[in-house]
Coordinates of C-alpha atoms and ligand atoms in Angstrom, one line a residue:
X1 CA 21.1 -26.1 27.4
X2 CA 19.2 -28.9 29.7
X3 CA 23.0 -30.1 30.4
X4 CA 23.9 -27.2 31.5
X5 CA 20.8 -26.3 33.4
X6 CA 21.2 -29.5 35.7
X7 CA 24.9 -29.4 35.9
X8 CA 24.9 -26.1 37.3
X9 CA 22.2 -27.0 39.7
X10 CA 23.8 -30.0 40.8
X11 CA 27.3 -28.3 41.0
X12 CA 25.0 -25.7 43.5
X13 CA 23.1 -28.2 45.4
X14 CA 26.5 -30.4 46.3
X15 CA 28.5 -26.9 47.4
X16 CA 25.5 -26.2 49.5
X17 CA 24.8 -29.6 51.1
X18 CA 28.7 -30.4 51.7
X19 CA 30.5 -26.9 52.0
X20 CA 27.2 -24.9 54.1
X21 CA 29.6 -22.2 54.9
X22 CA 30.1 -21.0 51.2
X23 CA 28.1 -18.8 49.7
X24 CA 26.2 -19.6 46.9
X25 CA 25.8 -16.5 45.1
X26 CA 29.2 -16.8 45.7
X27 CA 30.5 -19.8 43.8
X28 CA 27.9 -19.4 41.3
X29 CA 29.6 -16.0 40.1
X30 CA 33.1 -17.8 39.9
X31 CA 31.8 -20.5 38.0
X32 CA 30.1 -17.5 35.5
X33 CA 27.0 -19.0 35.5
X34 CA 24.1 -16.4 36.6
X35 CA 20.2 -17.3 36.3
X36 CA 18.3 -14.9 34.0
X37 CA 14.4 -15.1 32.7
X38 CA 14.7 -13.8 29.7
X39 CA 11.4 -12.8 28.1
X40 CA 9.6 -14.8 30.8
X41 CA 11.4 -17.9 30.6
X42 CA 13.8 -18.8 33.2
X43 CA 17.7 -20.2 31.9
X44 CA 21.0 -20.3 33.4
X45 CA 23.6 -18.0 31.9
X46 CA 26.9 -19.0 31.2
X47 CA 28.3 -16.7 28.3
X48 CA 30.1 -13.2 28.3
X49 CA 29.7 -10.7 30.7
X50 CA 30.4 -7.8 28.8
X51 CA 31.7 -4.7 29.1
X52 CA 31.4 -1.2 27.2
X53 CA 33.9 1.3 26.4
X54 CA 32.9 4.7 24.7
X55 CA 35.4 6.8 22.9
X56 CA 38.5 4.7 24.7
X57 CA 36.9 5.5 28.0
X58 CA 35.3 2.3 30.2
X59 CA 31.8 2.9 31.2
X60 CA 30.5 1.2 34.5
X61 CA 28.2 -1.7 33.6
X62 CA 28.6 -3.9 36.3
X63 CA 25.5 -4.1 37.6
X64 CA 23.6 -4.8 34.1
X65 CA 26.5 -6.1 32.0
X66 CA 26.3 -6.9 28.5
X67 CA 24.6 -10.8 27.6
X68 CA 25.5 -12.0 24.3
X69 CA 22.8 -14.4 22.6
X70 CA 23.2 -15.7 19.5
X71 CA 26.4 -14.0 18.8
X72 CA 25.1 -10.7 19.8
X73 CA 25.6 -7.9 22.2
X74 CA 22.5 -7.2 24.0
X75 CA 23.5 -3.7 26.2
X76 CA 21.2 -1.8 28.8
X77 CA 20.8 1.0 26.5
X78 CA 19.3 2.8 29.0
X79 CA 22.3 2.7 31.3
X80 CA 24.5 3.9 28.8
X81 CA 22.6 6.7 27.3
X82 CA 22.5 7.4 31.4
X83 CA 25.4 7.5 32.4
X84 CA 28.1 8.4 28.8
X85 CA 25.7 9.6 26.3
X86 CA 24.3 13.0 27.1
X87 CA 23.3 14.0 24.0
X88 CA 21.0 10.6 23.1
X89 CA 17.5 10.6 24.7
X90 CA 16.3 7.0 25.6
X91 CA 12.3 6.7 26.2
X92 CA 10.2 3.3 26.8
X93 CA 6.0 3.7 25.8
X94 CA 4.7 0.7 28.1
X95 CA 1.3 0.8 26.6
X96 CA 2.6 0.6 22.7
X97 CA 5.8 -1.2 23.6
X98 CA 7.9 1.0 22.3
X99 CA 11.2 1.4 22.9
X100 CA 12.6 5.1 21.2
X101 CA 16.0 6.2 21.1
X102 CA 17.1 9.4 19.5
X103 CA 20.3 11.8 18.5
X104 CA 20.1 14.9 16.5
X105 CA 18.1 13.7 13.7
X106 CA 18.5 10.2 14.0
X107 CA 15.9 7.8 15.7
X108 CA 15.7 4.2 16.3
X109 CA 12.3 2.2 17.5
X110 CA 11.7 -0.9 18.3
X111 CA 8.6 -2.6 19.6
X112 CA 8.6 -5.2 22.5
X113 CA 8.5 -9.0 21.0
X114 CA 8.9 -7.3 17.6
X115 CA 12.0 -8.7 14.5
X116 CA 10.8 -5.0 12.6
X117 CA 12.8 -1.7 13.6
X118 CA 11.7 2.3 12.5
X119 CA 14.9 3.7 11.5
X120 CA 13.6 7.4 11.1
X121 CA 10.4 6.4 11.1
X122 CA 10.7 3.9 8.5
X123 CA 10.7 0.2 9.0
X124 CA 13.2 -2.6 8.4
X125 CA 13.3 -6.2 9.5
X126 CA 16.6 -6.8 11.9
X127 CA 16.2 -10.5 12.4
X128 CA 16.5 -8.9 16.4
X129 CA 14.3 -8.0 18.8
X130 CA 14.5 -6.6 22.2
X131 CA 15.0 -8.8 25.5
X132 CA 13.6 -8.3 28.9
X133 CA 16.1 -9.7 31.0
X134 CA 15.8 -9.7 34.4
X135 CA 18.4 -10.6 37.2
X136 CA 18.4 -11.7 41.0
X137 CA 19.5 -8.7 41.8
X138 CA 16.6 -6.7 39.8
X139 CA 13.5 -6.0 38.6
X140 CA 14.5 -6.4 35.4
X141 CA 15.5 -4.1 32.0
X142 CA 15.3 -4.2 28.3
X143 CA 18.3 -5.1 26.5
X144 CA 18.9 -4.3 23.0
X145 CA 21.2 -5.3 20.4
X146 CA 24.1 -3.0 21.0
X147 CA 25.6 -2.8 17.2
X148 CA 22.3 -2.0 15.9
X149 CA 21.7 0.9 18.3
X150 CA 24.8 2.2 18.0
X151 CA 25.5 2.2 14.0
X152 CA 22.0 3.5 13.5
X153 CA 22.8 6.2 15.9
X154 CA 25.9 6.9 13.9
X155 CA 28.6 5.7 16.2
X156 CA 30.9 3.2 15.3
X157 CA 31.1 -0.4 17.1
X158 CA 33.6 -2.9 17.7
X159 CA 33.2 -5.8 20.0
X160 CA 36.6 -6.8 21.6
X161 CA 36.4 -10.6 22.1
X162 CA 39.3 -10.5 24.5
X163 CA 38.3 -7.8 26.8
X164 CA 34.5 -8.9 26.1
X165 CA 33.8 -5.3 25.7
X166 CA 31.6 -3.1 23.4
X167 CA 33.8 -0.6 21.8
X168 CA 31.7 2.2 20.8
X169 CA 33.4 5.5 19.4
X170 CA 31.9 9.0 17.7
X171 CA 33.9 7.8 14.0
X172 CA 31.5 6.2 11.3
X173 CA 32.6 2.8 10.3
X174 CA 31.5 1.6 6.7
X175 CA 32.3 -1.5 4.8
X176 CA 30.5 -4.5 2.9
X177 CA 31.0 -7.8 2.9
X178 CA 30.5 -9.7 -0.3
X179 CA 33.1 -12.7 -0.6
X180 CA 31.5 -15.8 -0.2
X181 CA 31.6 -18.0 3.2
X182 CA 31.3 -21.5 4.4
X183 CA 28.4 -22.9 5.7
X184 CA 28.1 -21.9 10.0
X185 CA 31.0 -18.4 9.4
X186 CA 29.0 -15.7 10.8
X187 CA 29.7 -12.5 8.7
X188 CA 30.3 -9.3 10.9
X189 CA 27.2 -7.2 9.1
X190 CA 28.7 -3.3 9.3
X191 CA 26.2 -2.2 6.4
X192 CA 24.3 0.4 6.4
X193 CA 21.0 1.4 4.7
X194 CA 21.5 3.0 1.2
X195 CA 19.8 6.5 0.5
X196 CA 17.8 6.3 -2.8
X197 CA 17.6 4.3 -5.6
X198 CA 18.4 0.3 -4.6
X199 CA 18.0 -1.5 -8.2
X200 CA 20.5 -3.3 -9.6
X201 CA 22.1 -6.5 -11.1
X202 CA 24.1 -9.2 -9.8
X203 CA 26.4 -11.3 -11.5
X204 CA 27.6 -14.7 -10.9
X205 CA 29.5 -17.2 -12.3
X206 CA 28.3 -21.0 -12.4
X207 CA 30.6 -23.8 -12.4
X208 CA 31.0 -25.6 -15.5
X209 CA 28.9 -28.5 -16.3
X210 CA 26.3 -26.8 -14.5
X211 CA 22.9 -26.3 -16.3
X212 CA 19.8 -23.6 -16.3
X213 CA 18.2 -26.5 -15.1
X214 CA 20.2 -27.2 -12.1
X215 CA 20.0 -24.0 -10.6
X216 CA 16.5 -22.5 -9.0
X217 CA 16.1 -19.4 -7.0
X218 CA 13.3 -18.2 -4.5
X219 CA 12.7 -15.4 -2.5
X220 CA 12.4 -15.2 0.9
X221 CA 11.0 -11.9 1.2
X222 CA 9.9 -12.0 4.8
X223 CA 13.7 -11.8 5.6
X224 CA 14.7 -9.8 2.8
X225 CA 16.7 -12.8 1.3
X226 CA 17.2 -15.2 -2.0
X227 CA 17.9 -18.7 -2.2
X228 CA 19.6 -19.7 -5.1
X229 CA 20.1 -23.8 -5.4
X230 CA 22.7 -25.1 -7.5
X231 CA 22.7 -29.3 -7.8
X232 CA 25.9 -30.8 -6.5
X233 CA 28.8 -29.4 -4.0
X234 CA 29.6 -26.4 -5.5
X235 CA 31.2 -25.0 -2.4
X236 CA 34.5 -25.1 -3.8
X237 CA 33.8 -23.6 -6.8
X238 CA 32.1 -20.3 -4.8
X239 CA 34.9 -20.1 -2.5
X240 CA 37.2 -19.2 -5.1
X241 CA 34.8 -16.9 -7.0
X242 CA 35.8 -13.5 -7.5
X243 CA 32.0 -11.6 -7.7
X244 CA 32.5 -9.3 -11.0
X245 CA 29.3 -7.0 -10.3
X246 CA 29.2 -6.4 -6.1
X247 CA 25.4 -4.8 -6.9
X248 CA 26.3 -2.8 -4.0
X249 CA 23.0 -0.9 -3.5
X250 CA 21.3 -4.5 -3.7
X251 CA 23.2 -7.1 -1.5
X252 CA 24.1 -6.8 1.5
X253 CA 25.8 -10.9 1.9
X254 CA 26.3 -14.0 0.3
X255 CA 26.7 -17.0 1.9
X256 CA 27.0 -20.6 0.5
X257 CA 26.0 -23.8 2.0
X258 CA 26.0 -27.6 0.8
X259 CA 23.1 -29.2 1.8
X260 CA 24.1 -33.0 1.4
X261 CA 20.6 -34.3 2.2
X262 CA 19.2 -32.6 -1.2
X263 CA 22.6 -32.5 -2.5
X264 CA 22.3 -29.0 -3.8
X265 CA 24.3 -25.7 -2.9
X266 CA 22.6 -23.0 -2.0
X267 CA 23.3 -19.4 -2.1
X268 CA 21.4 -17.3 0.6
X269 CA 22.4 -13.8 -0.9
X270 CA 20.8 -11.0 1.9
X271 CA 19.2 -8.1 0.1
X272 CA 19.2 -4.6 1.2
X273 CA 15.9 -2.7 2.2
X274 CA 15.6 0.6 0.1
X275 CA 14.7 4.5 2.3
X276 CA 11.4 3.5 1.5
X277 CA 11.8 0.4 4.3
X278 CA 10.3 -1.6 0.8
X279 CA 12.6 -4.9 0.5
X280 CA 14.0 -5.8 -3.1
X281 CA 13.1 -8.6 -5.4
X282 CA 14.5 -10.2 -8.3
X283 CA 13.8 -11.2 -11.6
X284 CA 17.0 -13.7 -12.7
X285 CA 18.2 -15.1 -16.1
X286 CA 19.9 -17.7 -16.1
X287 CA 22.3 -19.6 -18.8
X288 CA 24.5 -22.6 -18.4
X289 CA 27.4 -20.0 -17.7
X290 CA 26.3 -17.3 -15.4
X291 CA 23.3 -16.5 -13.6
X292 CA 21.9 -12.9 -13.6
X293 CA 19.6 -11.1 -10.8
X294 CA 18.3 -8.0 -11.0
X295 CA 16.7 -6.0 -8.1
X296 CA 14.0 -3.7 -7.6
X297 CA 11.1 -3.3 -5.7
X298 CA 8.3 -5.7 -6.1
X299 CA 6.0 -2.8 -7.4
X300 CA 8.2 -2.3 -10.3
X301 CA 8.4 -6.3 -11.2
X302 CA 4.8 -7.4 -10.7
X303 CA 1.7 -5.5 -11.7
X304 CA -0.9 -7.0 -9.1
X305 CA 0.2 -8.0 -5.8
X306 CA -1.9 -9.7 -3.5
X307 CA -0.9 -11.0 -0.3
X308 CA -1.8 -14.1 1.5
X309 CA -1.9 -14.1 5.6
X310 CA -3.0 -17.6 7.2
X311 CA -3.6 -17.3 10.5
X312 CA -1.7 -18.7 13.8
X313 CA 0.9 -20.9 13.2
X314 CA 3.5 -22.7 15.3
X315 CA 3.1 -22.7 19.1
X316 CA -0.1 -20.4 18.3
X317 CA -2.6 -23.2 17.3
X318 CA -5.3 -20.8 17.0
X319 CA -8.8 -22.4 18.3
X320 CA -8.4 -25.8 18.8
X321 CA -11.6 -27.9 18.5
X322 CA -11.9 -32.1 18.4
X323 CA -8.8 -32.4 17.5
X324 CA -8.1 -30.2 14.6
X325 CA -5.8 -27.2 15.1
X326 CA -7.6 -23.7 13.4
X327 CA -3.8 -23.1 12.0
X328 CA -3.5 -25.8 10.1
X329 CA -6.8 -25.5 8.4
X330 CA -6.1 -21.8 7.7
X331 CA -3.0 -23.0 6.1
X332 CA -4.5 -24.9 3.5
X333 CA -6.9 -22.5 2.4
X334 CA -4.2 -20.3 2.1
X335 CA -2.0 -22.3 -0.4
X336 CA -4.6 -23.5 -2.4
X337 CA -5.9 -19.7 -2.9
X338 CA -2.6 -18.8 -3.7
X339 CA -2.6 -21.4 -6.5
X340 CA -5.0 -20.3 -8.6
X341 CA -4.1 -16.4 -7.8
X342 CA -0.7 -17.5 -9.2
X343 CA -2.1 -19.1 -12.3
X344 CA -3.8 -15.8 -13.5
X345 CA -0.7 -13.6 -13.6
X346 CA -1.0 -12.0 -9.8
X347 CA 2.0 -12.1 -7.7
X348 CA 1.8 -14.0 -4.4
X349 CA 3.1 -13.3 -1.1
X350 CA 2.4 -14.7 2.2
X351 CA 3.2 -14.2 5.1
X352 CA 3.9 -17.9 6.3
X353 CA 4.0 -21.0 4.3
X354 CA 4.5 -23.2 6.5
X355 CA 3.9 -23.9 10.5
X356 CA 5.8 -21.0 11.8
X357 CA 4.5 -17.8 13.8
X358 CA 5.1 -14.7 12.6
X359 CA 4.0 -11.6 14.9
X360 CA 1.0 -9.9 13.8
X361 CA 2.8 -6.5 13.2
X362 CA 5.2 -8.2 10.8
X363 CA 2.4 -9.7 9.0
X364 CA 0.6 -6.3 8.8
X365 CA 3.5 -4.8 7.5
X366 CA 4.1 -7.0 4.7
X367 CA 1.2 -5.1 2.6
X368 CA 3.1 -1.4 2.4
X369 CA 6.8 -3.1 2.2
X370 CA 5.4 -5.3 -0.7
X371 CA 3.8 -2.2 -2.5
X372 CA 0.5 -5.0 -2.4
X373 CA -2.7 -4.0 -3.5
X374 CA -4.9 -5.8 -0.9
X375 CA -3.9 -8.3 2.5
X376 CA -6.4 -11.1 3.3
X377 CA -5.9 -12.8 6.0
X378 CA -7.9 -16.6 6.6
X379 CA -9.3 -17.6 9.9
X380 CA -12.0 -20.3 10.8
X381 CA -14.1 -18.6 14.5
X382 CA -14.9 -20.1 17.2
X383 CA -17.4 -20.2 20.2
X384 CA -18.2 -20.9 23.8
X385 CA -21.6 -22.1 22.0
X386 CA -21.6 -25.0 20.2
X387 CA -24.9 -24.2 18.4
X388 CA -22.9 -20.5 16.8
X389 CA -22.0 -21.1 12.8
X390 CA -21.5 -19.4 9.8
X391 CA -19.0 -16.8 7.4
X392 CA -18.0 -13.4 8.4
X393 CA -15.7 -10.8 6.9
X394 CA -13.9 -8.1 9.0
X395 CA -12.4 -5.1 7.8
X396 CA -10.8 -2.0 9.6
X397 CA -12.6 1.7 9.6
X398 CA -9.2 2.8 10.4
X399 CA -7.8 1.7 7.3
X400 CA -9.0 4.0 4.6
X401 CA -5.7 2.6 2.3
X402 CA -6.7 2.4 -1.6
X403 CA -4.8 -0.1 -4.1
X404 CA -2.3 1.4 -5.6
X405 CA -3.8 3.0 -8.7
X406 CA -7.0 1.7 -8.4
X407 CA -10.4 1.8 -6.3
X408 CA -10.2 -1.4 -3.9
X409 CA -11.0 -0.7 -0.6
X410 CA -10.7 -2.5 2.2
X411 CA -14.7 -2.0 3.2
X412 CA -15.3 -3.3 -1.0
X413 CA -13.1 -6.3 -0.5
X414 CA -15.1 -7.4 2.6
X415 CA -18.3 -6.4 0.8
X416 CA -17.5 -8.8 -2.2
X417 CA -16.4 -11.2 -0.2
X418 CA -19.1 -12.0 2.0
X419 CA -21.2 -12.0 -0.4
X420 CA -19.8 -14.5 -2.6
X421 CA -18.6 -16.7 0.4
X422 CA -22.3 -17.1 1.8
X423 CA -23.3 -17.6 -1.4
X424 CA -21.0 -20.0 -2.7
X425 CA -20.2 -22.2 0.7
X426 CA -24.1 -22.4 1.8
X427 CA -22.8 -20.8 5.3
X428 CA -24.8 -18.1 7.5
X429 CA -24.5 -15.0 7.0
X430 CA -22.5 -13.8 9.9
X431 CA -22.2 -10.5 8.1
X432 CA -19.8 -8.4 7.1
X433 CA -17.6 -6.3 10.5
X434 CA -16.1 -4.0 11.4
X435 CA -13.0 -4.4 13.8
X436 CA -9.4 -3.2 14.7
X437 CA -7.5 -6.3 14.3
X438 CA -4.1 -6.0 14.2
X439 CA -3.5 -7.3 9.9
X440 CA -6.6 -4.8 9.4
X441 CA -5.7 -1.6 11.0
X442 CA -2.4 -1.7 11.1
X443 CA -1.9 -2.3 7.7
X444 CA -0.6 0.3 4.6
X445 CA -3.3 -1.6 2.0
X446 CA -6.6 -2.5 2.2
X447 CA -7.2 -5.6 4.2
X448 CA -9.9 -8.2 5.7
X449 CA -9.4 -10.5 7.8
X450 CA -12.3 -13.5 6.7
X451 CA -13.2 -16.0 9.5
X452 CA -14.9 -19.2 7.1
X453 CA -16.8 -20.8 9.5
X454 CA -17.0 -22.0 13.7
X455 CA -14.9 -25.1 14.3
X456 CA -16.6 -25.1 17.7
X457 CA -19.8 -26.5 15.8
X458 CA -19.4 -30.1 15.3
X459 CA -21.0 -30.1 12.2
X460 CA -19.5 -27.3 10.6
X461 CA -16.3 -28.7 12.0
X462 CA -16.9 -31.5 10.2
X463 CA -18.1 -29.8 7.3
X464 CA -14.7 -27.4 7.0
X465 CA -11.9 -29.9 7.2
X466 CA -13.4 -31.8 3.9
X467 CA -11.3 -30.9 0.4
X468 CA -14.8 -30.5 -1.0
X469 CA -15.5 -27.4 1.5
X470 CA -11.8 -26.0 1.2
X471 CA -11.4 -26.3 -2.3
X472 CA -14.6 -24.5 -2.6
X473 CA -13.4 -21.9 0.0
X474 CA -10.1 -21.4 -1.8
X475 CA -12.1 -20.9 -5.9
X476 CA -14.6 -18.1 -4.2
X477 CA -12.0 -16.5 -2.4
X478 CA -9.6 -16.8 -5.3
X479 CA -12.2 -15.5 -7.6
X480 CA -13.2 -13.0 -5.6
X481 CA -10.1 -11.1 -5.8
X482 CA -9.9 -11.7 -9.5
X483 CA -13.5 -9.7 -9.8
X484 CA -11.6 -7.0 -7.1
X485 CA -9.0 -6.4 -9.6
X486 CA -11.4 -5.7 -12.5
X487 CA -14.1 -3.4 -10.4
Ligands
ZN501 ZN1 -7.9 -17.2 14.2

């Protein structure tokens, strides 16, 4: 992208200096290469400009044309519902973020910055979210991926590579895709949602010499997926395979990929999201000829369901204090909590293993779409004064969610752990708050957001990045939850 960034520019800058009488606006169209910030950051354009057709009939885009990113169509919804679709209302909430488009009974939401859609009110992750594009020529607009909009809406869409034009019509499309593809094939995704029940079983053939032992599978549940590993290059055995059982209430794709630097295969099967917006899991069986996975919702696999949330991540460092990120201490925590959770028999989920960032309405979400029974998120505090130390535990009054078939609250959870956190780590007692935090209000189970101890305060700085005081952090939260589940 730098390349092209700097050969445009240069391309510019020699037209200007040599050729003054040409315009630059000018050359710069015929070259197709337009300058965009896109969510803020500044880039030079150089892909489609597309158009948009509904029912056979062009619709004037010109101004705001179609940008395709990532091999999708991102339209000016707005414009469209505008100007062809009279019967769709298009409204933008600046203080939520919300974009909301409706027809007849159908609505589609999405929130500014934010993968997780509300089809109908109910949520689904789309691996998509919305751009704010803005031009030279304007203030800028949101732009939305057009396929999305559209099927959810309950048009049909088509993109027309040669005419570089949307092709949107009032027919319903349907279709799956289940053969298997090649590593870097993008599959054209025209699946809907299913209504009701989404368990099933899918079966697949393993190539011959191939052992239980050579095959592992792990969820990815963040992004609805399943990784299945197979040891060698199996990616000519999958091409060929013929799936008996399509499970076609449970998966949505499968695609296969050698990895030569592990030298396995691996099988990244995308799973469908039930009306409930809750994702499936699997429970697999595997013998040295075929490999079986069955899907259902967590709820109906695991019996206590706790997840994990560390705080920050990636280009979010959280508070940074000499020299140690907070995101990376949070981390740890996290993972060694999850250990000994996993050792007693409770299902783990969290919401980031390793240094990525994952928005804070995602992570909320993760509690109701995982039919949970409580969220904790891990945090270490900070302070302008260095002198400020000690343990506190926040929990939401606006989140009056109980476990499922229980009596946890998110007020007993912050209760019990404050209590044994001061108590076990030596801390002050910074006491137990309350707050509206993101992963505490906005969350469908109860939830506490726990903030160890000030990494502003050298000593307790110090103090928290020993394993002696994480280890220790980790057993009392750990235990904790264990007493929760028994109260
Ligand atoms: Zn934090």
């Amino acid at each position: 992208m730098k390349r092209t960034i700097i050969t445009a520019m240069v391309i510019l800058c020699l037209l200007a200096a040599v050729l003054p009488s040409i315009n630059v606006s000018a050359a710069a169209k015929e070259t197709k290469t337009v300058r965009l910030v896109v969510d803020g950051t500044a880039l030079i354009y150089d892909g489609s400009f597309g158009k948009f057709s509904f029912n056979g009939k062009e619709v004037n885009i010109k101004k705001t044309p179609t940008f395709v990113f990532d091999d999708t169509a991102y339209i000016n919804i707005k414009k469209i519902v505008l100007k062809a679709l009279p019967d769709v209302t298009y409204s933008f909430n600046k203080k939520l973020g919300r974009i909301r488009i409706t027809r007849g009974d159908c609505s589609i939401e999405f929130y500014t910055g934010s993968p997780i859609i509300y089809k109908n009110g109910k949520a689904e992750y789309t691996r998509v979210a919305p751009k704010f594009i803005k031009q030279d020529s304007d203030s800028g607009n949101y732009y939305l991926p057009g396929r999305l909009v559209f099927e959810t809406l309950g048009y049909s869409y088509s993109w027309d590579s040669d005419k570089k034009m949307s092709v949107v019509k009032e027919t319903t499309a349907t279709g799956r895709i289940y053969e298997l593809h090649r590593s870097g094939v993008v599959l054209d995704n025209k699946v809907k949602p299913v209504e009701g029940s989404v368990s099933g079983t899918l079966k697949l053939d393993l190539p011959e010499a191939v052992t239980a032992q050579d095959v592992s599978i792990t969820d990815d549940v963040y992004k609805n997926r399943i990784f299945v590993s197979v040891r060698g290059d199996q990616t000519a055995f999958f091409e060929s395979l013929k799936i008996k059982n399509k499970c076609e209430n449970c998966v949505l794709q499968i695609r296969d990929e050698y990895r030569i630097e592990d030298d396995v295969t691996v099988l990244t099967i995308t799973t469908q999201t039930d009306s409930d917006g809750l994702c499936l899991l699997h429970k697999d069986e595997i013998t040295s000829s075929n490999l079986t996975i069955t899907f259902n919702r967590a709820s109906d696999i695991y019996d206590n369901i706790v997840i994990l949330d560390a705080g920050h991540g990636d280009s979010d460092p959280g508070t940074q204090n000499f020299g140690i990120d907070e995101k990376d201490c949070n981390l740890i925590i996290i993972k060694l909590v999850g250990k000994i959770l996993e050792k007693e028999g409770i299902k783990v989920f969290y919401s980031r293993y390793d240094d990525t960032l994952i928005p804070l309405r995602d992570r909320a979400y993760l509690g109701g779409r995982l039919d949970a029974d409580m969220f904790v998120s891990v945090h270490h505090n900070a302070n302008n004064s260095p002198e400020k130390n000690g343990t506190s535990v926040y929990y939401s009054l606006n989140n009056p969610n109980v476990s499922r078939g229980g009596t946890i609250t998110s007020e007993l959870m912050a209760v019990t752990l404050q209590e044994d956190l001061i108590a076990a780590l030596g801390t002050n007692d910074m006491n137990v708050l309350t707050i509206d935090f993101t992963v505490t209000k906005f969350n469908n189970v109860p939830s506490v957001l726990i903030e160890l101890s000030y990494l502003s305060n050298p000593e307790e700085c110090a103090m928290s990045v020993t394993d002696e005081f994480r280890v220790k952090a980790a057993q009392t939260i750990a235990q904790s939850i264990l007493k929760l589940y028994q109260k």
